[in-house]
CSV table of C-alpha atoms (C1' of nucleotides) in Angstrom, one decimal:
chain,number,residue,atom,x,y,z
A,1417,MET,CA,-0.1,0.0,-0.1
A,1418,LYS,CA,1.4,3.7,-0.9
A,1419,HIS,CA,2.2,6.0,1.6
A,1420,LYS,CA,1.2,9.4,0.1
A,1421,LYS,CA,2.3,12.5,2.7
A,1422,LEU,CA,-0.8,14.6,2.9
A,1423,ASN,CA,0.3,18.0,1.2
A,1424,GLN,CA,-1.5,21.6,1.9
A,1425,ASN,CA,-3.9,21.1,-0.9
A,1426,PHE,CA,-5.4,18.7,1.2
A,1427,PHE,CA,-6.0,21.1,4.3
A,1428,ALA,CA,-6.8,23.9,2.0
A,1429,ARG,CA,-10.4,23.0,1.6
A,1430,PRO,CA,-13.4,23.4,3.6
A,1431,THR,CA,-13.0,22.5,7.2
A,1432,LEU,CA,-16.1,20.2,7.3
A,1433,GLN,CA,-14.6,17.9,4.3
A,1434,VAL,CA,-11.1,17.8,5.7
A,1435,ALA,CA,-12.6,16.6,9.3
A,1436,ARG,CA,-14.4,13.9,7.2
A,1437,GLU,CA,-11.6,12.9,5.0
A,1438,LEU,CA,-9.1,12.6,7.8
A,1439,LEU,CA,-10.6,9.6,9.2
A,1440,GLY,CA,-8.8,6.8,8.1
A,1441,LYS,CA,-5.7,8.8,7.3
A,1442,PHE,CA,-2.4,8.2,9.3
A,1443,LEU,CA,-1.0,10.4,12.1
A,1444,VAL,CA,2.7,9.5,12.1
A,1445,ARG,CA,4.9,10.5,14.8
A,1446,LYS,CA,8.9,10.6,14.6
A,1447,ILE,CA,10.9,11.0,18.1
A,1448,GLY,CA,14.5,10.2,17.6
A,1449,GLN,CA,14.5,6.9,15.6
A,1450,ARG,CA,11.1,5.7,16.8
A,1451,GLN,CA,8.2,5.9,14.3
A,1452,ILE,CA,4.6,5.8,15.2
A,1453,ALA,CA,1.6,5.5,13.1
A,1454,ALA,CA,-1.7,5.9,14.2
A,1455,MET,CA,-5.3,5.8,12.0
A,1456,ILE,CA,-7.3,8.6,13.0
A,1457,THR,CA,-10.8,7.8,13.9
A,1458,GLU,CA,-12.3,10.7,15.4
A,1459,THR,CA,-12.2,14.1,14.4
A,1460,GLU,CA,-14.1,17.8,14.9
A,1461,ALA,CA,-14.2,20.9,12.8
A,1462,TYR,CA,-13.9,24.1,14.2
A,1463,ARG,CA,-14.9,26.6,11.6
A,1464,GLY,CA,-14.9,30.3,10.8
A,1465,PRO,CA,-14.8,33.5,13.3
A,1466,ASN,CA,-18.5,33.2,13.9
A,1467,ASP,CA,-18.4,29.6,15.4
A,1468,LEU,CA,-18.8,30.7,19.1
A,1469,ALA,CA,-17.1,26.8,20.0
A,1470,SER,CA,-13.9,28.2,18.3
A,1471,HIS,CA,-11.3,29.7,20.5
A,1472,ALA,CA,-11.0,31.8,17.3
A,1473,SER,CA,-14.4,33.1,17.2
A,1474,HIS,CA,-15.5,36.4,19.1
A,1475,GLY,CA,-19.3,36.8,18.4
A,1476,PRO,CA,-20.9,38.7,15.8
A,1477,ALA,CA,-19.5,41.8,17.0
A,1478,TRP,CA,-16.2,41.0,16.4
A,1479,PRO,CA,-16.6,39.7,12.7
A,1480,ALA,CA,-12.5,38.9,12.1
A,1481,GLY,CA,-12.6,36.8,14.7
A,1482,ARG,CA,-10.4,36.4,17.7
A,1483,ARG,CA,-6.8,36.6,16.4
A,1484,THR,CA,-4.4,36.4,19.8
A,1485,PRO,CA,-1.2,34.8,19.7
A,1486,ARG,CA,-2.8,31.7,20.9
A,1487,THR,CA,-5.1,31.6,18.1
A,1488,GLU,CA,-2.6,32.9,15.4
A,1489,VAL,CA,-2.3,29.4,14.1
A,1490,MET,CA,-5.8,28.9,13.5
A,1491,PHE,CA,-5.8,32.0,10.9
A,1492,GLY,CA,-2.4,30.9,9.5
A,1493,PRO,CA,-1.4,29.0,6.3
A,1494,PRO,CA,-3.5,25.3,6.1
A,1495,GLY,CA,-1.9,22.3,7.0
A,1496,HIS,CA,0.0,23.9,10.2
A,1497,ALA,CA,-0.6,22.3,13.6
A,1498,TYR,CA,-2.5,24.4,16.2
A,1499,ILE,CA,-1.6,23.0,19.6
A,1500,TYR,CA,-2.9,24.0,23.1
A,1501,LEU,CA,-2.9,22.9,26.7
A,1502,ILE,CA,-6.4,22.4,28.5
A,1503,TYR,CA,-7.2,22.4,31.8
A,1504,GLY,CA,-3.5,23.0,33.1
A,1505,MET,CA,-2.4,19.3,31.9
A,1506,TYR,CA,-3.7,17.9,28.8
A,1507,HIS,CA,-2.6,19.1,25.1
A,1508,CYS,CA,-5.0,18.8,22.0
A,1509,LEU,CA,-3.9,18.7,18.4
A,1510,ASN,CA,-5.5,20.6,15.6
A,1511,ILE,CA,-4.4,21.2,12.1
A,1512,ALA,CA,-5.5,24.6,10.6
A,1513,THR,CA,-7.6,24.4,7.2
A,1514,GLU,CA,-8.7,26.4,4.7
A,1515,LYS,CA,-7.0,29.7,3.0
A,1516,GLU,CA,-4.6,31.8,5.2
A,1517,GLY,CA,-6.6,34.4,7.2
A,1518,TYR,CA,-9.5,32.5,7.5
A,1519,PRO,CA,-9.7,30.7,10.9
A,1520,ALA,CA,-10.3,27.1,10.8
A,1521,ALA,CA,-9.0,23.6,11.8
A,1522,VAL,CA,-9.6,20.2,12.8
A,1523,LEU,CA,-9.2,19.0,16.1
A,1524,ILE,CA,-7.9,15.1,15.7
A,1525,ARG,CA,-10.0,13.6,18.8
A,1526,GLY,CA,-9.2,9.6,18.2
A,1527,ALA,CA,-6.9,7.3,16.5
A,1528,SER,CA,-6.0,3.4,16.5
A,1529,LEU,CA,-2.3,2.4,16.9
A,1530,PHE,CA,-0.9,0.3,14.3
A,1531,PRO,CA,-0.1,-2.4,14.3
A,1532,LYS,CA,-1.8,-3.9,17.3
A,1533,THR,CA,0.2,-6.1,19.6
A,1534,TYR,CA,-1.9,-8.2,21.4
A,1535,ASN,CA,-3.9,-6.3,23.9
A,1536,LEU,CA,-1.0,-4.2,25.0
A,1537,THR,CA,-1.7,-1.3,22.5
A,1538,PRO,CA,-3.6,1.6,24.4
A,1539,THR,CA,-6.4,3.1,23.0
A,1540,LEU,CA,-6.0,6.9,22.1
A,1541,ASN,CA,-9.8,7.5,22.6
A,1542,GLY,CA,-9.7,11.7,23.4
A,1543,PRO,CA,-7.4,14.1,22.1
A,1544,GLY,CA,-5.6,14.5,25.5
A,1545,LYS,CA,-4.7,10.9,25.8
A,1546,LEU,CA,-3.7,11.0,22.1
A,1547,CYS,CA,-1.3,13.8,22.5
A,1548,ARG,CA,0.2,12.5,26.1
A,1549,PHE,CA,0.9,9.0,24.1
A,1550,LEU,CA,2.6,10.6,20.9
A,1551,LYS,CA,4.3,13.2,22.9
A,1552,ILE,CA,2.5,16.2,21.2
A,1553,ASP,CA,3.0,19.9,23.4
A,1554,LYS,CA,3.6,23.0,22.5
A,1555,MET,CA,7.1,22.3,21.1
A,1556,LEU,CA,5.2,21.5,17.8
A,1557,ASN,CA,2.7,24.5,17.8
A,1558,GLY,CA,2.9,26.0,14.4
A,1559,ASP,CA,4.7,23.4,12.7
A,1560,ASN,CA,4.0,22.8,9.2
A,1561,LEU,CA,2.8,19.2,8.9
A,1562,THR,CA,3.4,18.9,5.4
A,1563,ILE,CA,7.3,19.1,5.4
A,1564,SER,CA,7.6,18.6,9.5
A,1565,PRO,CA,10.2,15.4,9.9
A,1566,ARG,CA,8.8,15.1,13.4
A,1567,LEU,CA,4.8,14.7,12.9
A,1568,TRP,CA,2.6,14.6,9.7
A,1569,LEU,CA,0.1,12.8,8.0
A,1570,GLU,CA,-0.2,10.0,5.4
A,1571,ASP,CA,-2.8,8.3,3.0
A,1572,ARG,CA,-2.1,4.7,3.1
A,1573,GLY,CA,-4.7,3.8,0.4
A,1574,ASN,CA,-7.3,2.4,3.0
A,1575,LYS,CA,-10.7,4.1,1.9
A,1576,ILE,CA,-13.9,4.7,4.8
A,1577,ARG,CA,-16.9,4.7,3.0
A,1578,PRO,CA,-19.7,7.0,3.9
A,1579,ASN,CA,-21.8,4.1,5.6
A,1580,GLN,CA,-18.8,3.9,7.9
A,1581,ILE,CA,-18.7,7.3,9.6
A,1582,LYS,CA,-21.2,8.6,12.1
A,1583,ARG,CA,-21.6,11.9,12.4
A,1584,THR,CA,-22.6,13.9,15.8
A,1585,LYS,CA,-22.6,16.8,17.8
A,1586,ARG,CA,-19.0,18.6,19.5
A,1587,ILE,CA,-18.0,17.3,22.8
A,1588,GLY,CA,-17.4,19.8,25.6
A,1589,VAL,CA,-19.2,23.0,23.9
A,1590,ASP,CA,-21.9,23.7,25.5
A,1591,TYR,CA,-21.2,27.1,26.2
A,1592,ALA,CA,-21.2,27.9,22.3
A,1593,GLY,CA,-24.9,29.2,21.8
A,1594,PRO,CA,-26.3,27.6,18.7
A,1595,TYR,CA,-23.0,26.3,17.3
A,1596,LYS,CA,-22.9,24.0,20.1
A,1597,ASP,CA,-25.4,21.6,18.1
A,1598,LYS,CA,-23.9,21.5,15.0
A,1599,LEU,CA,-22.8,18.3,13.6
A,1600,TRP,CA,-19.2,18.7,13.5
A,1601,ARG,CA,-17.7,15.5,15.0
A,1602,PHE,CA,-16.8,12.8,12.7
A,1603,MET,CA,-15.9,9.3,13.9
A,1604,ILE,CA,-15.4,5.7,12.2
A,1605,LYS,CA,-18.3,3.7,13.6
B,324,DC,C1',-1.5,42.8,37.7
B,325,DG,C1',-5.4,39.7,39.2
B,326,DC,C1',-9.5,36.5,38.4
B,327,DG,C1',-12.4,33.3,35.5
B,328,DG,C1',-12.6,29.6,32.9
B,329,DG,C1',-11.5,25.7,29.5
B,330,DA,C1',-12.5,21.9,22.3
B,331,DT,C1',-10.1,16.6,29.3
B,332,DT,C1',-9.4,13.0,32.1
B,333,DG,C1',-10.1,9.8,35.7
B,334,DA,C1',-11.2,8.7,40.2
B,335,DC,C1',-14.9,8.3,43.3
B,336,DT,C1',-20.0,8.0,45.0
C,1391,DG,C1',-23.6,10.6,38.1
C,1392,DT,C1',-20.1,14.4,40.6
C,1393,DC,C1',-15.9,16.3,40.7
C,1394,DA,C1',-11.3,18.3,41.3
C,1395,DA,C1',-6.4,18.5,39.1
C,1396,DT,C1',-3.7,22.3,37.1
C,1397,DC,C1',-1.7,26.3,34.5
C,1398,DC,C1',-2.4,29.4,30.4
C,1399,DC,C1',-4.5,32.7,28.0
C,1400,DG,C1',-7.5,36.6,27.5
C,1401,DC,C1',-9.4,40.4,29.2
C,1402,DG,C1',-10.6,43.9,32.8
C,1403,DT,C1',-8.9,46.9,36.0
DNA sequence: CGCGGGATTGACT
DNA sequence: GTCAATCCCGCGT
């Protein structure tokens, strides 16, 4: 099976489409000589300056969005890593999408490790656990994942059919008003 | 400069 | 189901 690295064109598209198509793709992390590959099984889209669930939103009164040092990567070019610390102890990995200047990203919420060795293989179900296992932290914030030697994404040729995908509301965004019920979470059934 | 809160997780009742 | 750990960020003063 081919291992094709995802390029900037992949991420420079509508965020919901990128979130859906990232399912089944492989997240690859290189630490020293060691390389870990995990198949993405769950994602969420955070899209645009009006998405009240997004760090980059500031409500209708700030049409351009909340552009701060933290959210800068979301406004930047597609394919770059937006990594932030949550609750003082967990990191979350996102990948910036759409065109530069438009704040959007896909949160990687879950993945399966390959190869699975017996039942010792931990389940990376949850963005915090995923980052902890793959040693993803703010050192990698802002990295261009289409050229980074430390973290990138691959298409390994496996296809996820639409009827294998479940679509739900996003997790933990009850504060987001009308945006809390958007079906912007995608997972492999 | 102080304060409130979080795109989570795991332990516990 | 409830709750706390733990610290950075954004904003108001």
